[in-house]
Short mmCIF file of C-alpha atoms and ligand atoms in Angstrom, two decimals:
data_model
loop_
_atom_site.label_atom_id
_atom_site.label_comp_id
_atom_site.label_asym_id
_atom_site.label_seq_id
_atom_site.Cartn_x
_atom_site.Cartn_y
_atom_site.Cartn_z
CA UNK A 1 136.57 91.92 125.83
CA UNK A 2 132.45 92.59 124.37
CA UNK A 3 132.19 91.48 120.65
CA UNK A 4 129.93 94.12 118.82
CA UNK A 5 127.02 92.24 117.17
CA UNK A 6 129.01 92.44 113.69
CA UNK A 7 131.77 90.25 115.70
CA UNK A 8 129.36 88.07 116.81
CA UNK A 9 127.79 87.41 114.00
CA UNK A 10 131.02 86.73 112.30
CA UNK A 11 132.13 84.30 114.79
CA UNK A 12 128.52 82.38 114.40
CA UNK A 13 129.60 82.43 110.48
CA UNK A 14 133.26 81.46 111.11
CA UNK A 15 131.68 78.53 113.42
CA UNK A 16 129.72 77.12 110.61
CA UNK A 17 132.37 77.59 108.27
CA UNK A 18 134.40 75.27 110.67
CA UNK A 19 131.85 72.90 111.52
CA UNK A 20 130.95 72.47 107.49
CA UNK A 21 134.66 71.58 106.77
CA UNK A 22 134.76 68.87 109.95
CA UNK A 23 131.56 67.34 109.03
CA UNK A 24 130.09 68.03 112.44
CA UNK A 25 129.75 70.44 115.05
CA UNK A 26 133.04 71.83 116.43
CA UNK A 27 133.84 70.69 119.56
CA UNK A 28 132.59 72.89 123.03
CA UNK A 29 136.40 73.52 124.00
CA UNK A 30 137.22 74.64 120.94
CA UNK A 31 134.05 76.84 120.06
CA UNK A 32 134.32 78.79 123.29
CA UNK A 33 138.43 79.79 122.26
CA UNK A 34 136.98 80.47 118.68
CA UNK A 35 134.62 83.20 120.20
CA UNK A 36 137.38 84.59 122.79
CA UNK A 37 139.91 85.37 120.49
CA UNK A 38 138.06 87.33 117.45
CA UNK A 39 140.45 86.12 114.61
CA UNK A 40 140.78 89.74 112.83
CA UNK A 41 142.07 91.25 115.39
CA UNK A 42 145.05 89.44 114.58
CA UNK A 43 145.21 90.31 110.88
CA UNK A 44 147.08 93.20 109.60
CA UNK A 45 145.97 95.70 107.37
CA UNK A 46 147.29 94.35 104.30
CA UNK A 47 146.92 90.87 103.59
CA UNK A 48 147.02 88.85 100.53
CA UNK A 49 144.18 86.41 99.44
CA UNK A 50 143.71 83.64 96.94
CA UNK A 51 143.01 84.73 92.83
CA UNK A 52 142.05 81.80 91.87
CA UNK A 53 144.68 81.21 89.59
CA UNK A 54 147.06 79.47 91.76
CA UNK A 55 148.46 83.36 93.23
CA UNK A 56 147.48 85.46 96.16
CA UNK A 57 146.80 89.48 95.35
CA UNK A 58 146.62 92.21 97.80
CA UNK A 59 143.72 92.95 99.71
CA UNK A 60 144.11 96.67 101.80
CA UNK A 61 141.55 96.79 104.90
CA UNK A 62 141.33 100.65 104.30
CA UNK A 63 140.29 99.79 100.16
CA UNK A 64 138.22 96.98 100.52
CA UNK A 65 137.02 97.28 103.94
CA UNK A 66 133.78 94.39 103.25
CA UNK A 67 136.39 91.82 101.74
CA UNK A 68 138.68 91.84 104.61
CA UNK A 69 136.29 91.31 106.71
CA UNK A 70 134.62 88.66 104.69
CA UNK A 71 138.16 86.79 104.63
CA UNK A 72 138.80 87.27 108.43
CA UNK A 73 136.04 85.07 109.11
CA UNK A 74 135.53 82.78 106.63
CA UNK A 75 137.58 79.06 106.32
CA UNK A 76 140.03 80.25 104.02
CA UNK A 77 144.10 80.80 104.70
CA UNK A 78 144.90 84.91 104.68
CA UNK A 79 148.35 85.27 104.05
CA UNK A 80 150.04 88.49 105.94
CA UNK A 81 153.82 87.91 104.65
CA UNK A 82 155.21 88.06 101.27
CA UNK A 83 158.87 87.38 100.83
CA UNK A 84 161.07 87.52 97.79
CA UNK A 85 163.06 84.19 97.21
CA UNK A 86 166.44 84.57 96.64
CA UNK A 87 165.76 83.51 92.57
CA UNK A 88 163.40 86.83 92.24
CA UNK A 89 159.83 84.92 92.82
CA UNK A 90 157.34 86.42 95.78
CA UNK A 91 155.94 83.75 97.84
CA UNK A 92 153.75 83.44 101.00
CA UNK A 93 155.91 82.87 103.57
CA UNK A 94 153.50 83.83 106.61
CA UNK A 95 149.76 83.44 106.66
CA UNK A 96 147.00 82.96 109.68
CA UNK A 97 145.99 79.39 108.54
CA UNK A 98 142.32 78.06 107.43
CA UNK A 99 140.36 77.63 110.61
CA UNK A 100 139.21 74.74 109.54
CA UNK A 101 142.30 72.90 109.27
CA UNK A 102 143.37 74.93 112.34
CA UNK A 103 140.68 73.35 114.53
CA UNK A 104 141.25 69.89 112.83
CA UNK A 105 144.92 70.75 114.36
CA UNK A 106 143.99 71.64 117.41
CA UNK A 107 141.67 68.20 117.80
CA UNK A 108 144.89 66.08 117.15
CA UNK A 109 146.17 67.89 119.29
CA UNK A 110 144.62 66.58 122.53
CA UNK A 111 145.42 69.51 124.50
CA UNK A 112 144.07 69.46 128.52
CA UNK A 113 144.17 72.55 130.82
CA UNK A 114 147.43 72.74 132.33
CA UNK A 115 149.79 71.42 129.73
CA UNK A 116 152.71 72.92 128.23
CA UNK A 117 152.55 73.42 124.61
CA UNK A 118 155.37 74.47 122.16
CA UNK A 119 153.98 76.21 119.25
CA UNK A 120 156.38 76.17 115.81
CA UNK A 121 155.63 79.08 113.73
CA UNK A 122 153.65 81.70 115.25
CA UNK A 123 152.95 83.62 112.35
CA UNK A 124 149.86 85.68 113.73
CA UNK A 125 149.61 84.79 116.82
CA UNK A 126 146.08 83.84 116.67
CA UNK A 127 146.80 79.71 117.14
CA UNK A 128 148.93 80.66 120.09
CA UNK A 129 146.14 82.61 121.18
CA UNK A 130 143.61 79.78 120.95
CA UNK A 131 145.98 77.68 122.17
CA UNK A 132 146.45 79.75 125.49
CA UNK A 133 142.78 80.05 126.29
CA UNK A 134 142.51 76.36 126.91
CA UNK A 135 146.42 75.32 128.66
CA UNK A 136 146.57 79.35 129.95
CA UNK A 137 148.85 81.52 128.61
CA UNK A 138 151.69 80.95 131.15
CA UNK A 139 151.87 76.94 129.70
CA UNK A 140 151.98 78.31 125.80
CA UNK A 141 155.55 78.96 124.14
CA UNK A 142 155.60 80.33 120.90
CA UNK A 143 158.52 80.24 118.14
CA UNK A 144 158.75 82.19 115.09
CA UNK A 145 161.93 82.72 112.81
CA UNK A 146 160.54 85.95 111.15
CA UNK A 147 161.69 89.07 113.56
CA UNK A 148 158.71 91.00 112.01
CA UNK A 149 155.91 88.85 112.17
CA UNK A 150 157.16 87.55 115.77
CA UNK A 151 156.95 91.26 116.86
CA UNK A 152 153.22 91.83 115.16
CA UNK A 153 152.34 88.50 116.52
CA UNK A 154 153.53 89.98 120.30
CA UNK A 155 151.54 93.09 119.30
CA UNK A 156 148.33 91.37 118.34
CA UNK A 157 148.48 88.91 121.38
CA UNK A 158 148.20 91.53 123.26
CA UNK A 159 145.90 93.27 122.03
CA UNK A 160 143.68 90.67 122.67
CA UNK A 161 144.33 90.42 126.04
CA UNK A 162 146.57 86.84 126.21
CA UNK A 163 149.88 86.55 127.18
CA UNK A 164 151.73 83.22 125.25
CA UNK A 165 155.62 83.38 125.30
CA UNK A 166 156.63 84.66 122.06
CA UNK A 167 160.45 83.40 121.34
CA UNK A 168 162.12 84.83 117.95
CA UNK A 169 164.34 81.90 116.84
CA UNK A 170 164.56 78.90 114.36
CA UNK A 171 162.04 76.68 115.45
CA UNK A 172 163.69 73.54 114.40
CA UNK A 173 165.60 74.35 117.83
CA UNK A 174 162.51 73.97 120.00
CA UNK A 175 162.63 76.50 122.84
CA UNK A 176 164.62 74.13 125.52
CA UNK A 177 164.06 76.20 128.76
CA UNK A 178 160.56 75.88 128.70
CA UNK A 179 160.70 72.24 127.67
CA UNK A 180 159.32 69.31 128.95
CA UNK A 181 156.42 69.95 126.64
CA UNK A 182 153.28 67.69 126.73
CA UNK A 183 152.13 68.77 123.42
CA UNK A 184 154.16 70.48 120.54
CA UNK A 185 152.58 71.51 117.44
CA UNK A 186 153.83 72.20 114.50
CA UNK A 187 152.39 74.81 112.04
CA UNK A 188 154.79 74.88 109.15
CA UNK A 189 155.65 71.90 107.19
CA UNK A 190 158.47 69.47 107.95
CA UNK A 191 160.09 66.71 105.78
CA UNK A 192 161.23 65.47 109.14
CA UNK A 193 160.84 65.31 112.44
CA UNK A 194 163.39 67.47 114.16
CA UNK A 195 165.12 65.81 116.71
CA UNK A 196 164.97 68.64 119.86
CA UNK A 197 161.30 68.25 119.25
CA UNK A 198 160.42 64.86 120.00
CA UNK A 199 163.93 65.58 123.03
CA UNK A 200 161.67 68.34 124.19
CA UNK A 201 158.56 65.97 124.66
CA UNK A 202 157.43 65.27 127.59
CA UNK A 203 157.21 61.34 127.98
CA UNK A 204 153.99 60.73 127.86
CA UNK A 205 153.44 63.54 125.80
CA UNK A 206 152.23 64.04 121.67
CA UNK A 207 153.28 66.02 118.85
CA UNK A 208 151.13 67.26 115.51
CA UNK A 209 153.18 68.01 112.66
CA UNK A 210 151.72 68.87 109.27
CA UNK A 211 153.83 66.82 106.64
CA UNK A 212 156.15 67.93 103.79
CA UNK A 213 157.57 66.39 100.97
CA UNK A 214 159.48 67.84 97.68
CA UNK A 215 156.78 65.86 95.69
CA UNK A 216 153.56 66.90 97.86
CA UNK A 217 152.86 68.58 100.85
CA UNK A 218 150.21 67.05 102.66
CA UNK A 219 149.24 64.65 105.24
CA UNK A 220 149.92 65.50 109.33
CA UNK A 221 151.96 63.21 111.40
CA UNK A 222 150.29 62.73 115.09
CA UNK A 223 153.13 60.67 116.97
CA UNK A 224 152.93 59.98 121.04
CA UNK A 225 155.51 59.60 123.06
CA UNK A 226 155.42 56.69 125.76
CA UNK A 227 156.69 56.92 129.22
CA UNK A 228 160.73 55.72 128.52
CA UNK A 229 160.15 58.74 125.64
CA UNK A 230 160.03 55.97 122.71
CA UNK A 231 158.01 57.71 119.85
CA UNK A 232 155.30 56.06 117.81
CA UNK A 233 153.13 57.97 115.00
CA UNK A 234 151.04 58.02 112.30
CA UNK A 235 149.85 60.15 109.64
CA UNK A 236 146.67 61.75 109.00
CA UNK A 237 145.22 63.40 105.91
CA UNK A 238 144.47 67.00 105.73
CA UNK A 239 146.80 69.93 106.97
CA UNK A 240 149.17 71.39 103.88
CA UNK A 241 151.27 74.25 105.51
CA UNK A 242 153.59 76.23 104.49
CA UNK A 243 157.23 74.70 104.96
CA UNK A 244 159.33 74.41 107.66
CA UNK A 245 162.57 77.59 106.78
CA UNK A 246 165.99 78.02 108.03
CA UNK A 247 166.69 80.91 110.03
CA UNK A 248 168.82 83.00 107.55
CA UNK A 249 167.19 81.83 104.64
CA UNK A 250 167.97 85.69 102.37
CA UNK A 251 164.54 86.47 102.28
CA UNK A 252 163.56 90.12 101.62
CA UNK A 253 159.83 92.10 102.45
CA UNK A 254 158.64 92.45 98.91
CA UNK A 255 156.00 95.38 100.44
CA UNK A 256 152.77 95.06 98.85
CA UNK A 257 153.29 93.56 95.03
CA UNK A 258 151.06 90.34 94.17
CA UNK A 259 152.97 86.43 94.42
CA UNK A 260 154.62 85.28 91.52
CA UNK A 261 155.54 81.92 92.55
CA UNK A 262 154.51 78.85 95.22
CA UNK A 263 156.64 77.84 97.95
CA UNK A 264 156.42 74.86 95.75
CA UNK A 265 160.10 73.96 94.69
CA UNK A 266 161.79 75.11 91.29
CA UNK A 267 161.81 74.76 87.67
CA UNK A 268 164.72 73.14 86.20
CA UNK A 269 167.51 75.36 84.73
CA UNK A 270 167.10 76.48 81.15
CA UNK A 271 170.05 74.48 80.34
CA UNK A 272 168.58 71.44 81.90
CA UNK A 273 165.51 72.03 80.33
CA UNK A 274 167.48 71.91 77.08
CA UNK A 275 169.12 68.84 77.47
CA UNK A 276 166.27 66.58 78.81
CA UNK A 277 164.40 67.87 75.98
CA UNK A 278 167.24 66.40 73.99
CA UNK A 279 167.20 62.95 75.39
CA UNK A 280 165.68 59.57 73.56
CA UNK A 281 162.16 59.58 74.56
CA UNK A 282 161.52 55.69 75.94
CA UNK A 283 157.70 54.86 76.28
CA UNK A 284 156.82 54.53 79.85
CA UNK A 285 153.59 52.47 81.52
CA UNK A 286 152.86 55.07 84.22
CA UNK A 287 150.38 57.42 83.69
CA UNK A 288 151.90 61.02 84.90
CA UNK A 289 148.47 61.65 86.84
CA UNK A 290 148.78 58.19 88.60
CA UNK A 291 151.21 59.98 90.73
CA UNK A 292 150.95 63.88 89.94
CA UNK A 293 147.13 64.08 89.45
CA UNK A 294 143.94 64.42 92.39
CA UNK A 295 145.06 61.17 94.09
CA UNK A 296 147.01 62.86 96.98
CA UNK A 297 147.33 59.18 98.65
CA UNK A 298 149.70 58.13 96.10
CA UNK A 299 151.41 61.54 95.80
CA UNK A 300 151.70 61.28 99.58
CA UNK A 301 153.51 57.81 98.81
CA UNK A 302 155.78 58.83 96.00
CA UNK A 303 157.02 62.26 98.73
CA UNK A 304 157.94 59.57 101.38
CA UNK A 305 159.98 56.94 99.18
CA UNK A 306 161.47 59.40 96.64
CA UNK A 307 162.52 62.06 99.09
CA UNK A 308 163.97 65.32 96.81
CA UNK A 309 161.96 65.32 94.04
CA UNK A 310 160.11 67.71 93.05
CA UNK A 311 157.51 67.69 89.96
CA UNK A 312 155.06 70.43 87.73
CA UNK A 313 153.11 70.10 85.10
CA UNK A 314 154.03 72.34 82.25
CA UNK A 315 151.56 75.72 82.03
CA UNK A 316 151.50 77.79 78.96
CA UNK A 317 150.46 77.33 75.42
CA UNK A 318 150.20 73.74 74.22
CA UNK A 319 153.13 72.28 72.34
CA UNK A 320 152.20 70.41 68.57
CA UNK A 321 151.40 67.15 68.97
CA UNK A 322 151.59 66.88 72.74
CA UNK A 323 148.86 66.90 75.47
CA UNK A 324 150.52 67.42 79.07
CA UNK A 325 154.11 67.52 79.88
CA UNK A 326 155.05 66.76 83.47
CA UNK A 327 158.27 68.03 84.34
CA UNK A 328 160.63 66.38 87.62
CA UNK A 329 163.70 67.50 89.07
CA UNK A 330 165.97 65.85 92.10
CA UNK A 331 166.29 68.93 93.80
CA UNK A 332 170.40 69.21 93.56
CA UNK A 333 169.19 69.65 89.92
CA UNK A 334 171.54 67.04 88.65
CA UNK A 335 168.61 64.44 87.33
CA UNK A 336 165.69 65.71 85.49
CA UNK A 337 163.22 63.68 83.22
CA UNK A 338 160.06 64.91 81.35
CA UNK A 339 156.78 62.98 80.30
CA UNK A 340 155.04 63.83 77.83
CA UNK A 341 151.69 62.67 76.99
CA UNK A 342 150.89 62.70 73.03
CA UNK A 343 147.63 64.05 71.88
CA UNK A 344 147.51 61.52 69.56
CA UNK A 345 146.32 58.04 70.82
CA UNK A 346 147.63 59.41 74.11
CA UNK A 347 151.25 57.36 74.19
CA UNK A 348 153.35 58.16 77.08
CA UNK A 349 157.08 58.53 76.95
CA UNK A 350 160.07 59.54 79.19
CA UNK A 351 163.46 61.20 78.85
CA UNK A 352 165.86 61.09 81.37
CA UNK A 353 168.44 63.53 82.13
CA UNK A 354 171.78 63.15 85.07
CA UNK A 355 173.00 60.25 86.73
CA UNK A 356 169.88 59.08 88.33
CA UNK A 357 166.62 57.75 86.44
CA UNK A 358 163.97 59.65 88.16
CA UNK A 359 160.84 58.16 86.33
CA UNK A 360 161.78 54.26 87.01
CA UNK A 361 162.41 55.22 91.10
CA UNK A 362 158.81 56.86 90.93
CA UNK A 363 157.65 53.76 88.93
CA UNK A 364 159.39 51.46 91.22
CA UNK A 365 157.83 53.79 94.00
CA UNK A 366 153.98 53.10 92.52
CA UNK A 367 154.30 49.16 91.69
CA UNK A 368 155.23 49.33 95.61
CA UNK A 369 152.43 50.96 96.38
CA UNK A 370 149.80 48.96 94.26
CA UNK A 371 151.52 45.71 95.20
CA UNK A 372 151.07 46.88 98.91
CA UNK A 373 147.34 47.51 98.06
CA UNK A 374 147.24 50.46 97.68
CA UNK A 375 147.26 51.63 101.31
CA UNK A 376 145.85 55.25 102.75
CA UNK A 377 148.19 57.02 104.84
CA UNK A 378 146.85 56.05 107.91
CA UNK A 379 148.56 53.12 107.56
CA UNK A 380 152.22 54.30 107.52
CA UNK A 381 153.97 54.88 110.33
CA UNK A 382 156.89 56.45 112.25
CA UNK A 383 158.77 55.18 115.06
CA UNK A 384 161.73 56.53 117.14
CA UNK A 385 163.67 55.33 120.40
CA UNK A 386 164.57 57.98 122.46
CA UNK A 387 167.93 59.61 121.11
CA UNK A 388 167.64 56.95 118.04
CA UNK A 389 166.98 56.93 114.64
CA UNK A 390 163.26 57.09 113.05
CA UNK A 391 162.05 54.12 111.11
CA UNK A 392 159.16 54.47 108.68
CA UNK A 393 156.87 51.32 108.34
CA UNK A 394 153.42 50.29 106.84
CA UNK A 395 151.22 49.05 109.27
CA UNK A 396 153.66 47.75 111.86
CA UNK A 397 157.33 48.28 112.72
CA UNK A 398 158.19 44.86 111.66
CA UNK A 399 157.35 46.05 108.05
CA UNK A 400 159.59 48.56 106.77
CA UNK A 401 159.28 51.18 104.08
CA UNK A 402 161.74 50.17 100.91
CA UNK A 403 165.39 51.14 101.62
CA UNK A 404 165.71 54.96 100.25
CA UNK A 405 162.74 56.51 101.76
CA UNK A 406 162.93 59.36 103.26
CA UNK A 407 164.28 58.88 107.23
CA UNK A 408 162.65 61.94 109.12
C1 LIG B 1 151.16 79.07 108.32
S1 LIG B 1 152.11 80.19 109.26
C2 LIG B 1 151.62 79.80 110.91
C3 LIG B 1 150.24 80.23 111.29
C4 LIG B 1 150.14 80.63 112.73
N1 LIG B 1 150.22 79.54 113.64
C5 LIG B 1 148.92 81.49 112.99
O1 LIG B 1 148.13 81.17 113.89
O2 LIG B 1 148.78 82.53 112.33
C6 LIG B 1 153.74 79.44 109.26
C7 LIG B 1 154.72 80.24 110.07
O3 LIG B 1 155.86 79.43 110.31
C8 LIG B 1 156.97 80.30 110.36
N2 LIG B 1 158.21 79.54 110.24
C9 LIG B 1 158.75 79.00 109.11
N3 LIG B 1 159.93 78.42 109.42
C10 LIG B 1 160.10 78.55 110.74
C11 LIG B 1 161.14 78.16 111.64
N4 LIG B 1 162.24 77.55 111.23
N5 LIG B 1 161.00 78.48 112.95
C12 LIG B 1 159.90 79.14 113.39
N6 LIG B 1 158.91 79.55 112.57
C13 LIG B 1 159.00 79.26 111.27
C14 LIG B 1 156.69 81.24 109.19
O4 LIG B 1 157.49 82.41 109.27
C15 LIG B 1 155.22 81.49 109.36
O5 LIG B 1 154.97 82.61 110.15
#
């Protein structure tokens, strides 16, 4: 396929974008993929970019020809699917990721010429595509649980001349008749590890997962297998996809209205809102951005040892007397508990709500943490024998994470 000078000059751009968010020049293997598969032609028409305010609004090629274009090459995620939640928000639910964190991916990745790869989540096609031009497209198998977007992704792929298996299905199931697998990537989200994946590894073989938690999605687990199939990873920052979704999760093609919500969790119930609100407020040491705030490390930490919990910070107009609210919620909804931050002197207090005291298992989750020194989160790990189950450590197996973190 011949670029047209436009393409090429918008490949040069999307290469600096790339080598700008790396911190050095992107690597020959994956520079000459970049320039064989032009990234738009895998976009559709309609795709929905960032506002700025924490939503994504429409963007029509045939409308705003110059910003589509501008998006296709620049390191920023497009999202191409929009799907009403059962609860009547519009979230993302398919986008063609940052290239950036796409080629950060792709490095963990370790992929030679000749492996098999499984892909999860194809979405557009285009990381299959890239994928393809370095293992060939006969060693690339693709999975994605949306019919549609499997079917555009087919469309695109070949359109740009590469040929990837593309296999509509629930990911979570691997694709077991192409497996062994050398490499298996992940490009949704997963709170764990699914078993058929690390089954459907080749021993020696590695797998790149980007990492979800109720409390924070972010961080990628890299984990190898060795040659009896034993599994030993680590995480990795960077990489915050969208997450992992059942198969028949009742979601419905919105068509082309703006997102209304994240793919972030949910707020607690009106009622439960209610009766927190009602409970004794008991000051609390912990600051609410300790764990909440920029410092995705500890977030990172509270998402692995207080799996199911899910947090916001209130929005809307300011309350008398208070300066942030942070709300959290188990995610069966039975526990809530709300800090609240006076404006005044800046005293922070706690009510709990249900059978389980939210705040003190974060606490307890912290003083962990800061006892442990604090540690990045490079220096947790995962570990699985074959057909066993994982075990989360710091540092070394022989250290265990506190009994009630999450076991992916
Ligand atoms: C961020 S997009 C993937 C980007 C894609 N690799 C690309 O190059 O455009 C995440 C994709 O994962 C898909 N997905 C979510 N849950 C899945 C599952 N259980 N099985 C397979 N795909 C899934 C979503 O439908 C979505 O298309």
């Amino acid at each position: 396929m011949t670029a047209t000078p436009a393409e090429e000059s918008a490949v040069a751009r999307l290469l600096a974008h790339v080598a700008d968010f790396l911190g050095r020049p992107v690597p020959g293997e994956w520079a000459r993929a970049l320039r064989a598969v032009p990234r738009h032609l895998f976009l559709p028409d309609l795709v929905w970019l960032r506002d700025g305010r924490g939503g994504h609004a429409p963007c029509d090629r045939a409308r705003e020809p110059a910003r589509w274009w501008e998006a296709a090459y620049a390191d920023v995620p497009v999202v191409t699917r929009l799907t009403r939640e059962p609860g009547g928000a519009t979230v993302p639910t398919s986008s063609a990721s940052a290239p950036g964190t796409v080629v950060a991916m792709l490095e963990a990745l370790d992929l030679r010429a000749g492996d098999r790869v499984l892909e999860i989540g194809t979405g557009t096609g285009w990381n299959a595509a890239l994928l393809a031009v370095l293992a060939g497209d006969s060693g690339v198998v693709t999975v994605e649980v949306d019919a549609e977007v499997a079917d555009r992704a087919r469309a695109a792929l070949a359109g740009a001349g590469r040929t990837p298996r593309v296999v509509t299905g629930d990911g979570a199931a691997g694709w077991p008749a192409g497996a062994p697998y050398q490499r298996v990537v992940a490009t949704c989200s997963v709170r764990a590890v699914p078993p058929a994946w690390l089954d459907q590894l080749a021993a020696p073989g590695r797998l790149v997962a980007p990492w979800d938690a109720a409390w924070c999605s972010y961080g990628t687990l890299v984990v190898e297998t060795d040659a009896r199939g034993a599994a030993t990873g680590r995480w990795q920052p960077g990489g915050s996809y969208m997450p992992l979704r059942p198969a028949d999760d009742g979601v419905v093609d919105p068509g082309a209205g703006t997102a209304t919500g994240t793919d972030a969790g949910g707020s607690p119930a009106a009622g439960a809102v209610a009766e927190t609100e009602r409970a004794r407020p008991e000051p609390t040491p912990l600051s609410p951005w300790a764990v909440a705030g920029a410092d995705y490390e500890a977030q990172f930490v509270v998402g692995l040892l207080v799996p199911g919990v899910w947090h916001a910070w209130e929005t809307g107009e300011r309350r008398a007397g208070v300066h942030a609210r942070l709300w959290v919620r188990a995610e069966d909804g039975a526990s809530t508990a709300l800090v609240e931050v006076a404006a005044a002197g800046g005293r922070t207090t706690v009510r709990h709500r249900g059978p389980r005291r939210l705040w003190d298992e974060i606490t307890a989750a912290w003083h962990w943490w800061h006892a442990a020194g604090r540690p990045d989160m490079t220096r947790f790990g995962y570990s699985r024998e074959p057909g066993g189950r994982p075990l989360l450590w710091l540092d070394t197996p022989e250290r265990p994470l506190p009994a009630g973190s999450v076991r992916p």
